[in-house]
Each structure stands twice: as structure tokens, then as C-alpha cells.
Short mmCIF file of N, CA and C in Angstrom, two decimals:
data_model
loop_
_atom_site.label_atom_id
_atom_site.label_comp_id
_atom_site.label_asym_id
_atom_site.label_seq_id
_atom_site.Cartn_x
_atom_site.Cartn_y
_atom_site.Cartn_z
N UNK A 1 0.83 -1.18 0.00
CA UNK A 1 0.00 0.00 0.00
C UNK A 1 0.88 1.25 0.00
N UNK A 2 1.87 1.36 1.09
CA UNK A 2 2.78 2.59 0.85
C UNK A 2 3.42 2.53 -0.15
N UNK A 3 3.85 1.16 -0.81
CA UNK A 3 4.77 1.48 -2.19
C UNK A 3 3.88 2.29 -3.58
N UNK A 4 2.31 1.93 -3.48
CA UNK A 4 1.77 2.43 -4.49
C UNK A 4 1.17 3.72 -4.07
N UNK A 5 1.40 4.09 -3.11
CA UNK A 5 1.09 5.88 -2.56
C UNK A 5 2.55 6.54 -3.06
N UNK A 6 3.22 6.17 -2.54
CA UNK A 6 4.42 6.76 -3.21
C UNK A 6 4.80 6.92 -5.38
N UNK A 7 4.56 5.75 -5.19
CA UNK A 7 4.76 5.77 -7.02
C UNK A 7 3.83 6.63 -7.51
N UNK A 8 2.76 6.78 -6.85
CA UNK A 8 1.43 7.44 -7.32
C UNK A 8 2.38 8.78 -7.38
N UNK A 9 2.61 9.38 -5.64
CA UNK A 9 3.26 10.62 -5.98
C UNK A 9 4.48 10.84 -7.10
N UNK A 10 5.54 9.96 -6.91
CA UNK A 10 6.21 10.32 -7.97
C UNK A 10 5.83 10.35 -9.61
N UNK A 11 4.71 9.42 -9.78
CA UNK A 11 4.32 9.71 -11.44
C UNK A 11 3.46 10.85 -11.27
N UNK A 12 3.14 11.80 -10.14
CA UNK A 12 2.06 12.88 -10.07
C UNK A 12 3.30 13.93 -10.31
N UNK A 13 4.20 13.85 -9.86
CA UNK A 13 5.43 14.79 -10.18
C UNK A 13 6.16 14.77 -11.48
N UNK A 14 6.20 13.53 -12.19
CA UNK A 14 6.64 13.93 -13.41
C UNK A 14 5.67 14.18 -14.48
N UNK A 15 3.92 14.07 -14.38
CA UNK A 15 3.31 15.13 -14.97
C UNK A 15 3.31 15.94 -14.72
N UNK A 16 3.16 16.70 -14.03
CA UNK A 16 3.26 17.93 -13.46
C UNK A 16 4.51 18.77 -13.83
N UNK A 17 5.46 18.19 -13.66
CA UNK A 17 6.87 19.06 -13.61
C UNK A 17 7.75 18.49 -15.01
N UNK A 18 6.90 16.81 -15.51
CA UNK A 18 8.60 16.50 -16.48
C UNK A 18 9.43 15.95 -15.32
N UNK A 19 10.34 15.77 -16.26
CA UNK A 19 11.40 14.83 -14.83
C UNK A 19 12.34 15.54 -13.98
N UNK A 20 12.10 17.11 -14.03
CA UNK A 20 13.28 17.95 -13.43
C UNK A 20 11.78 18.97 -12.67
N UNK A 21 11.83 18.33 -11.16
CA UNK A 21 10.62 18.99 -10.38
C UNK A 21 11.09 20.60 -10.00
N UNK A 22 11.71 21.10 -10.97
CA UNK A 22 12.07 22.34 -10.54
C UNK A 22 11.25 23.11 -11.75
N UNK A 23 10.71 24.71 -11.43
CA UNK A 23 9.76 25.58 -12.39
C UNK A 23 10.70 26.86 -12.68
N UNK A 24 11.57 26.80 -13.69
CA UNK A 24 12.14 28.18 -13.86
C UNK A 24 11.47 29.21 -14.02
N UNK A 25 11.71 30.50 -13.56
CA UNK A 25 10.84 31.93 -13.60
C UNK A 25 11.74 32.84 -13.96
N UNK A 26 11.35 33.90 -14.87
CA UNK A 26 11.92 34.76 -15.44
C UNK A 26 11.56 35.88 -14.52
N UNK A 27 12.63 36.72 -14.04
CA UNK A 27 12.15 37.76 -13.06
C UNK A 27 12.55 38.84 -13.37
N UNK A 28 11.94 40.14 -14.08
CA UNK A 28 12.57 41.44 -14.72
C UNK A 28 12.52 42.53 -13.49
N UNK A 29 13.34 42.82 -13.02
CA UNK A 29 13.90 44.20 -12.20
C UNK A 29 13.78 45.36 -13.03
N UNK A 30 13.77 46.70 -12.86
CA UNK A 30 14.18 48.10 -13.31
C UNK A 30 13.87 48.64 -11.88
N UNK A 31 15.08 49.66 -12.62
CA UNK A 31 15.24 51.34 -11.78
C UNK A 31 14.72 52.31 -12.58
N UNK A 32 13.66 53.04 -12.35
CA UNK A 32 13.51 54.45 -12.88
C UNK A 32 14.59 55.40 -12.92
N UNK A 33 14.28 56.01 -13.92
CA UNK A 33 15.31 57.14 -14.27
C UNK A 33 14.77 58.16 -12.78
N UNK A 34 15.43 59.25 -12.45
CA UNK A 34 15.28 59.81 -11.23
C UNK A 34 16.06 61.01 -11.72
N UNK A 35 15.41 62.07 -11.90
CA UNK A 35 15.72 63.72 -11.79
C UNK A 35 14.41 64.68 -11.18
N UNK A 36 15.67 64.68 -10.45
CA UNK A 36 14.65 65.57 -8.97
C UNK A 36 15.38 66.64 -9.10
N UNK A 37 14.51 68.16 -8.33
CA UNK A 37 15.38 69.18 -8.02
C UNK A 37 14.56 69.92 -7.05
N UNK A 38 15.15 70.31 -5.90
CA UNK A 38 14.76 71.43 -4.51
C UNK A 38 15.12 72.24 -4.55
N UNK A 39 14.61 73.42 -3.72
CA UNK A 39 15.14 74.95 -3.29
C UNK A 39 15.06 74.81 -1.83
N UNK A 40 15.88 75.22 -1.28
CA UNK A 40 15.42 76.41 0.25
C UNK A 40 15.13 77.89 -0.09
N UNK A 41 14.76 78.50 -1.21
CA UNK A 41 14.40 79.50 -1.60
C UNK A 41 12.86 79.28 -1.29
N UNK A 42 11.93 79.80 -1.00
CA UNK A 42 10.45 79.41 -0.21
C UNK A 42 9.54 79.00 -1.99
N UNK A 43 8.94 78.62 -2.19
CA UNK A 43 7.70 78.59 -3.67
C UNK A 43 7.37 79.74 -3.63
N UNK A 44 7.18 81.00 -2.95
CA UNK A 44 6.63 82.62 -3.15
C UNK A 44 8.07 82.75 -3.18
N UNK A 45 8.56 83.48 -3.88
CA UNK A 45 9.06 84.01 -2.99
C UNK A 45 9.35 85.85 -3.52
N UNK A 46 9.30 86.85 -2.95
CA UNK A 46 8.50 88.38 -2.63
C UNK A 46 9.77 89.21 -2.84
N UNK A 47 9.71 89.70 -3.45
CA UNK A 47 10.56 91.14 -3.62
C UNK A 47 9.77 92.47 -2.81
N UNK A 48 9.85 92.97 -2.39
CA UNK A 48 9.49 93.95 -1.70
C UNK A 48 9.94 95.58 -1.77
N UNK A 49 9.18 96.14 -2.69
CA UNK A 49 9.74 97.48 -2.97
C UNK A 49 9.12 98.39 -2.77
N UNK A 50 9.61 99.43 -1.16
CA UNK A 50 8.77 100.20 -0.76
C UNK A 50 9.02 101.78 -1.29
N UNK A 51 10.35 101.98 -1.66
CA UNK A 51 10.22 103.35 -2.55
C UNK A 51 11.53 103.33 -3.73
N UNK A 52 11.18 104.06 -4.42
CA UNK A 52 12.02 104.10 -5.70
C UNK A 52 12.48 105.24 -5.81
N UNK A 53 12.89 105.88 -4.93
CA UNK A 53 14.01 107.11 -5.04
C UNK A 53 15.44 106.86 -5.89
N UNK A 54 16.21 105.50 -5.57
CA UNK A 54 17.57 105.32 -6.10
C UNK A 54 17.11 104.44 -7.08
N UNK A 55 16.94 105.16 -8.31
CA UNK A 55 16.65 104.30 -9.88
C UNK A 55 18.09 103.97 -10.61
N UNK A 56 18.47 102.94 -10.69
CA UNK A 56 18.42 102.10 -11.04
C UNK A 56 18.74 101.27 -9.72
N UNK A 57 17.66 100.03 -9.18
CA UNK A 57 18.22 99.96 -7.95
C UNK A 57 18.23 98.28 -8.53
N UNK A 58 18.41 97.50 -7.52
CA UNK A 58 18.13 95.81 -7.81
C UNK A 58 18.02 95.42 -5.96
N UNK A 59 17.15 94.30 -6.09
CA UNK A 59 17.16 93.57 -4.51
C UNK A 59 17.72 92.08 -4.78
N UNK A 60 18.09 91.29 -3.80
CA UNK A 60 18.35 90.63 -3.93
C UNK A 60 18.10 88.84 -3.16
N UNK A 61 17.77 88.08 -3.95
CA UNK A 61 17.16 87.02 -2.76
C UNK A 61 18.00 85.99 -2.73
N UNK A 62 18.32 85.11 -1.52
CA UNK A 62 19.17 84.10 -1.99
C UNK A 62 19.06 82.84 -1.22
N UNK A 63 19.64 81.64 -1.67
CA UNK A 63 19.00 80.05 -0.81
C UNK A 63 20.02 79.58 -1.30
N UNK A 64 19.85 77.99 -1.44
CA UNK A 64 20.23 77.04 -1.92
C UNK A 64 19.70 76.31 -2.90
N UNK A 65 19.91 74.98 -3.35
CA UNK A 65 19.05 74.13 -4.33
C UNK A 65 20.24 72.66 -4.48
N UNK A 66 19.49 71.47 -4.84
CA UNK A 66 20.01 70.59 -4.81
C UNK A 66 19.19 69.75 -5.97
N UNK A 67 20.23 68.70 -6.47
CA UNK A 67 19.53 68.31 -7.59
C UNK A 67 20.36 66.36 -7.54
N UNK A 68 19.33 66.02 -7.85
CA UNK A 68 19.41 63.74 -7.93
C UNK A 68 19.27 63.32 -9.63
N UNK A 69 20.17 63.02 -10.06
CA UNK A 69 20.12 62.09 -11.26
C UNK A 69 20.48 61.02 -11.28
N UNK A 70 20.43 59.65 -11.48
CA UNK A 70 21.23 58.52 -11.75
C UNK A 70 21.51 58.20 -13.08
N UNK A 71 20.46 59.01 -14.24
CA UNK A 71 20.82 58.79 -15.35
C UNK A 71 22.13 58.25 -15.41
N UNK A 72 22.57 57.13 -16.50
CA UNK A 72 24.13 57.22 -16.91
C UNK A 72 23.98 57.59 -18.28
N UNK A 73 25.13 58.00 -18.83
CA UNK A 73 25.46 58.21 -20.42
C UNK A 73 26.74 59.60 -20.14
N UNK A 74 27.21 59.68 -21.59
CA UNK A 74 28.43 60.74 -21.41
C UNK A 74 28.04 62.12 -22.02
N UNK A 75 26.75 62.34 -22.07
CA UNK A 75 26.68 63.81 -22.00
C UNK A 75 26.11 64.54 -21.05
N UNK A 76 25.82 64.25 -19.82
CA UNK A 76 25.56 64.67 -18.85
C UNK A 76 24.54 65.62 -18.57
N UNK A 77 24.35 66.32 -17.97
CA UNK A 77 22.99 67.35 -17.56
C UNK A 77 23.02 68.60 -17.85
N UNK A 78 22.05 69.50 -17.48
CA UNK A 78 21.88 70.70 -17.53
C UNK A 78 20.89 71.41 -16.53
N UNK A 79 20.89 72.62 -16.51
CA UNK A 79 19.94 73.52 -15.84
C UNK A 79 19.41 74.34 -16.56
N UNK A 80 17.93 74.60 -16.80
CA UNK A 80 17.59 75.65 -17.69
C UNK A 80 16.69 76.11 -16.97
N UNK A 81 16.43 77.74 -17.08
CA UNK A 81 15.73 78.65 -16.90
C UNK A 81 14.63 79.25 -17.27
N UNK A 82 13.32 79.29 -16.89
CA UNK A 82 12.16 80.46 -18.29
C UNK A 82 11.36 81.24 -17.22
N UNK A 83 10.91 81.71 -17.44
CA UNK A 83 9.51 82.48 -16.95
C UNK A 83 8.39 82.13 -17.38
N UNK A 84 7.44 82.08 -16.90
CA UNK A 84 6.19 81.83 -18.03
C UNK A 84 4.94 82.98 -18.24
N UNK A 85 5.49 84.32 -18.28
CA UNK A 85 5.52 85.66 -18.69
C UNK A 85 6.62 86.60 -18.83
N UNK A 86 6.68 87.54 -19.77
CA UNK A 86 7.59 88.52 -19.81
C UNK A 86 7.67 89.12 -18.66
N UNK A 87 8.36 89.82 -18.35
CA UNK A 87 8.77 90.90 -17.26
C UNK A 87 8.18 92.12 -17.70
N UNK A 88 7.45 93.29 -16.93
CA UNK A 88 7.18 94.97 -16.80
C UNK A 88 8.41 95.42 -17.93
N UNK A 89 8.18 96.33 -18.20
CA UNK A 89 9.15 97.18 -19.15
C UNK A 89 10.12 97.98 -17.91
N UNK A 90 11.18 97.85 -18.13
CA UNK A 90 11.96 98.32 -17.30
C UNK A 90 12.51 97.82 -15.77
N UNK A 91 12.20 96.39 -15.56
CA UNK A 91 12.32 95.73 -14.89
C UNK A 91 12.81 94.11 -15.34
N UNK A 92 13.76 93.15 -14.68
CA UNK A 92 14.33 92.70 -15.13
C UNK A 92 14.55 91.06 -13.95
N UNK A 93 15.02 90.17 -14.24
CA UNK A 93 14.66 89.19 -13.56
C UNK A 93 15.69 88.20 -13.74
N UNK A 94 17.17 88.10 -12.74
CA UNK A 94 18.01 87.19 -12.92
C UNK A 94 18.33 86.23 -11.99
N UNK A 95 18.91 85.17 -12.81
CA UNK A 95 19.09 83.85 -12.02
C UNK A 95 20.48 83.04 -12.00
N UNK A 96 21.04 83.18 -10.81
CA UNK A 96 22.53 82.32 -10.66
C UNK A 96 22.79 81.02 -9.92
N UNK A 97 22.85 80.16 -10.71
CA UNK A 97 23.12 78.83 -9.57
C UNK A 97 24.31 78.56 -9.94
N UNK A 98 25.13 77.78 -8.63
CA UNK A 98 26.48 77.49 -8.46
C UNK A 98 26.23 76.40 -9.19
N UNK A 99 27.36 75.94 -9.89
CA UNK A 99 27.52 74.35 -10.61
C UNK A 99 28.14 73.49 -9.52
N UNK A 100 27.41 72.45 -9.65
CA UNK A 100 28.32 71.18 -8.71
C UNK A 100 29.73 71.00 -9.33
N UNK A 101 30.38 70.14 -8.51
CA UNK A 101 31.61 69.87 -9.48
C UNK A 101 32.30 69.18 -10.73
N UNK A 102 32.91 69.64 -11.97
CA UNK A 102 32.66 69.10 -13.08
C UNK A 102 31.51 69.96 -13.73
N UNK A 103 30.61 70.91 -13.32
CA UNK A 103 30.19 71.51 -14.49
C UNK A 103 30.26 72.99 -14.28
N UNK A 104 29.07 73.58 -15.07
CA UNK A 104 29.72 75.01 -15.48
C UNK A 104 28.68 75.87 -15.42
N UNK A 105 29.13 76.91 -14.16
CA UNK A 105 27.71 77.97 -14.23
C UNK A 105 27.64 79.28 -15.51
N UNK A 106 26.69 79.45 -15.27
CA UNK A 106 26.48 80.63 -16.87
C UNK A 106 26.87 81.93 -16.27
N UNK A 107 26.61 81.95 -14.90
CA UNK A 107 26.67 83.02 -14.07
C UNK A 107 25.94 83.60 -14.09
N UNK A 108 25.04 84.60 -13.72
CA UNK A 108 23.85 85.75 -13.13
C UNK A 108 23.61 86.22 -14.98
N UNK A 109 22.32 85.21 -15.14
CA UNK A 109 21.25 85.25 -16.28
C UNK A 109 20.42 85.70 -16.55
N UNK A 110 19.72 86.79 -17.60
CA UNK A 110 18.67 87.49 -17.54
C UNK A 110 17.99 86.09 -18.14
N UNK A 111 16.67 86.40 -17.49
CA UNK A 111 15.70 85.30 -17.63
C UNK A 111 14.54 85.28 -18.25
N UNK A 112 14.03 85.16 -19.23
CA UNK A 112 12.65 85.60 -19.57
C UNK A 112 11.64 84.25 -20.14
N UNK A 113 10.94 84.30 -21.03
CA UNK A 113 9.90 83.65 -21.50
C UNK A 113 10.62 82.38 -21.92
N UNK A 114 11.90 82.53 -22.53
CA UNK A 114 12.96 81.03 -23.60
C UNK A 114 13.80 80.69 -22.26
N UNK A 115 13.89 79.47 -22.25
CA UNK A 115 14.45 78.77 -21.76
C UNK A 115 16.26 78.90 -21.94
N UNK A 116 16.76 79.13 -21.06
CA UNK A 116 17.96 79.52 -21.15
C UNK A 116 19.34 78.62 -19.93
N UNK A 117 20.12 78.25 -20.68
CA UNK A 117 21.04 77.63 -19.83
C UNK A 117 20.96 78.18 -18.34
N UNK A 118 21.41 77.30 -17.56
CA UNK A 118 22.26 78.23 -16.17
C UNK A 118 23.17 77.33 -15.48
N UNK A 119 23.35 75.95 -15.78
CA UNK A 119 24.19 75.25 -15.53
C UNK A 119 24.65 74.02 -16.81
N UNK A 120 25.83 73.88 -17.25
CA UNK A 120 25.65 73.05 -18.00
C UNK A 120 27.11 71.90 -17.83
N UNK A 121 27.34 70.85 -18.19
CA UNK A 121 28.19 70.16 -17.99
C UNK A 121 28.04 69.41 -16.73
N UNK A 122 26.81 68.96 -16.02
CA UNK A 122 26.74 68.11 -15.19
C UNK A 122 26.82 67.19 -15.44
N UNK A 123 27.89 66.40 -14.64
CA UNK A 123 28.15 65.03 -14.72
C UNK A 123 27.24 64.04 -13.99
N UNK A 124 27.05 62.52 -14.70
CA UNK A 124 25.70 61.83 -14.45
C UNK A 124 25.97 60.18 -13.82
N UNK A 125 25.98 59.83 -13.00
CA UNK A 125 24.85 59.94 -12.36
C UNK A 125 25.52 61.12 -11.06
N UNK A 126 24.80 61.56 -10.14
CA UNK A 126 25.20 62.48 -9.60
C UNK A 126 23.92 62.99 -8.21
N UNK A 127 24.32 63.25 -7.19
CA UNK A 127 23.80 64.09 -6.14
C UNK A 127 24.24 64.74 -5.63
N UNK A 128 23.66 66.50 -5.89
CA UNK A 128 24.40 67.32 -5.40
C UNK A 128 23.50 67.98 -4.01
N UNK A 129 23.89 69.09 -3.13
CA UNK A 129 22.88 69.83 -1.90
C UNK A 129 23.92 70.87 -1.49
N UNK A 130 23.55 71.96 -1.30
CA UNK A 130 23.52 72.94 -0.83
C UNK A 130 24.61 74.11 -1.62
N UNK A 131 24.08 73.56 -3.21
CA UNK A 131 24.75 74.66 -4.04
C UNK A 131 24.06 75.95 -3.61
N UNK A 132 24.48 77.16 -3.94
CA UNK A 132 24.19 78.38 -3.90
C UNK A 132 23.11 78.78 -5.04
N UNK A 133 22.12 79.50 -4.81
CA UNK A 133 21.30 80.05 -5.91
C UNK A 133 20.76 81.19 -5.37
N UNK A 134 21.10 82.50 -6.62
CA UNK A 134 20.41 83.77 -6.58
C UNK A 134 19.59 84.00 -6.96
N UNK A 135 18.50 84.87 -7.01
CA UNK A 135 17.82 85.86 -7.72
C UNK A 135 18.10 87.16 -7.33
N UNK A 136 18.07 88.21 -8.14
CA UNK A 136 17.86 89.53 -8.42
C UNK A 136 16.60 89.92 -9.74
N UNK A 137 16.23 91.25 -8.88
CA UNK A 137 15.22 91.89 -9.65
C UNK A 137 15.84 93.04 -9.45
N UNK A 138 15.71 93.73 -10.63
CA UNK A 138 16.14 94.74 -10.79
C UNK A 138 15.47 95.69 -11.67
N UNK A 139 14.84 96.82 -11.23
CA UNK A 139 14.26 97.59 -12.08
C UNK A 139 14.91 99.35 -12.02
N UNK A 140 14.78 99.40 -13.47
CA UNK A 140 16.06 101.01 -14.39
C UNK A 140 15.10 101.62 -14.26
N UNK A 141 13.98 102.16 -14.20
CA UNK A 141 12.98 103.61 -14.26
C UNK A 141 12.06 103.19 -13.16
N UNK A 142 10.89 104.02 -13.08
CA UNK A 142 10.06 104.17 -12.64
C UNK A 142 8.95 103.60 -13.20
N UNK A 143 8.28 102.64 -12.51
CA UNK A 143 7.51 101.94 -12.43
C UNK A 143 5.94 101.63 -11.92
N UNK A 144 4.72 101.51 -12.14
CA UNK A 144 3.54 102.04 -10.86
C UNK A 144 3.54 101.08 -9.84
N UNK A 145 3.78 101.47 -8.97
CA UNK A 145 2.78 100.25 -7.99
C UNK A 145 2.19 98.93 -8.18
N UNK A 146 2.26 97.44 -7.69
CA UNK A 146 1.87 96.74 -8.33
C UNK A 146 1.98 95.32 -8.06
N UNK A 147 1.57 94.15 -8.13
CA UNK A 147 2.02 93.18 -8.29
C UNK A 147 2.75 92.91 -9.46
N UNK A 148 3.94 91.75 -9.75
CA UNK A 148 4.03 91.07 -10.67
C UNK A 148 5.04 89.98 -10.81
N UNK A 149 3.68 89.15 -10.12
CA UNK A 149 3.93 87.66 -9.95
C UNK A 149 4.47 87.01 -11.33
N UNK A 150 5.44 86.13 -11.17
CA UNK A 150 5.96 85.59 -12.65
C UNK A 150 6.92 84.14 -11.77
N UNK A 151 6.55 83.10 -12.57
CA UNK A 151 6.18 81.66 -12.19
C UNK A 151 8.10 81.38 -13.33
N UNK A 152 8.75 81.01 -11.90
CA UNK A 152 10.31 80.56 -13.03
C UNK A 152 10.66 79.39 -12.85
N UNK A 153 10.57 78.48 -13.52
CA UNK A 153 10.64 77.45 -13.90
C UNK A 153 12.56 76.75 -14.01
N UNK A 154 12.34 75.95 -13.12
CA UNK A 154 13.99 75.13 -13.43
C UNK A 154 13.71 73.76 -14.07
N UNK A 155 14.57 73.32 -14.82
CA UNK A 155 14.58 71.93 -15.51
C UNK A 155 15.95 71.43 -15.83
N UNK A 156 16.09 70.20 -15.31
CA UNK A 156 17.13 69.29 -15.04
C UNK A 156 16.78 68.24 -16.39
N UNK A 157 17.90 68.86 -17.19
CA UNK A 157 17.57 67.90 -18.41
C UNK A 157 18.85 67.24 -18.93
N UNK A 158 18.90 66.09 -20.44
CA UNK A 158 19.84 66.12 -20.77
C UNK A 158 20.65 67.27 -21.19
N UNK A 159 21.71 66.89 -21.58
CA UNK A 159 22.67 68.07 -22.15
C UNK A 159 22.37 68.26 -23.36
#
């Protein structure tokens, strides 16, 4: 009786499996690509201009920013700049970020509607924190009173 419980199982195993009771599985892994970028500069952030006696004047705001790629390949990254409105006539809107090491700042950029370098030659894969980043506004005449909110956009792209 136990010999034919047993044979039973073993001919139940080689239908089942063939004569090698092992089931190979194909198992596919990935990593997402990953480009991130932060400020300690606040999401508002306010220029404040209470009189315009000294024309041509500029203010100035300043933080940090940090940026995550793992991308690999040999042309490495970039930083680009836009607004997504023009600037007042006579008023003006620039942007400086320090380059990590291995790439190359543009240095203090007028910024407007086109997308414009401000870092280029980042090497990939890469994590950088607590580069330096400016803004200045700066306005040459006289101007009215006013809001003018304008939305600037950074992008961590290829090169």
C-alpha cells in the first residue's frame, strides 16, 4: 500500500513538472530614471519694494538648491531657466546657480519667457545639496505700484 502511494506521488510529479521537479521563472527588475530638483528658496518668494528714489536699484534674494540624477550616459545634464511671462518694461529678472563639481555655471542670467542655460556640464549619475542660488530683480525707471507675480521654472535635463 505505501509502495503504491508513493509511485502514485512520484508519477504525479513527473506530470506535473517532467522529470526535473524544478519551475524556472523569469524575473525582470528596473530602476527608474530619477531627476529631482529642490530649493530652500520658499515657492513665493516676494521682492518687496517700498520706494524708488535710487533708480536704477536691484534687490536681492538668496537660498540654496540641490539636484538627484542617476541617469548614466556621457553627455551629462543641464539647468535651464524660463519664466512663463515677460517681465514689466523696465524691470528685469536674474538667475545664478552654483555648478556642482565638473560643471559650469552661466553666471547671473537674464531670464525671460525662452528657456535659457544656467548650468551646464553636469556630470551623471550624480547628487548634489547645498549649491548656492540667486535671484535679483532689478528695475532702471520708474515703475507704478503693483504686483508682478511671474512663475520661473527650473529643468534638469539632458545636455
Amino acid at each position: 500500500m505505501t509502495l503504491k502511494i508513493l509511485l502514485g506521488i512520484f508519477l504525479m510529479q513527473s506530470i506535473l513538472y517532467g522529470s526535473d521537479p524544478s519551475i524556472p521563472q523569469t524575473v525582470t527588475m528596473s530602476i527608474s530614471a530619477i531627476n529631482q530638483m529642490n530649493s530652500t528658496i520658499d515657492e513665493t518668494c516676494r521682492f518687496h519694494v517700498a520706494t524708488m528714489k535710487n533708480i536704477p536699484f536691484s534687490m536681492v534674494e538668496g537660498g540654496h538648491y540641490a539636484f538627484t540624477t542617476n541617469e548614466s550616459g556621457s553627455l551629462g545634464k543641464k539647468i535651464m531657466g524660463s519664466l512663463d511671462k515677460e517681465m514689466p518694461a523696465s524691470t528685469f529678472f536674474y538667475v545664478e546657480l552654483e555648478a556642482p563639481p565638473g560643471g559650469l555655471s552661466a553666471g547671473k542670467v537674464l531670464i525671460s519667457l525662452f528657456p535659457i542655460d544656467l548650468v551646464t556640464g553636469i556630470p551623471i549619475p550624480t547628487h548634489q545639496s547645498g549649491l548656492e542660488m540667486t535671484y535679483t530683480f532689478t528695475v532702471t525707471s520708474t515703475i507704478p505700484p503693483s504686483n508682478y507675480p511671474r512663475i520661473l521654472t527650473l529643468t534638469l535635463m539632458d545636455q
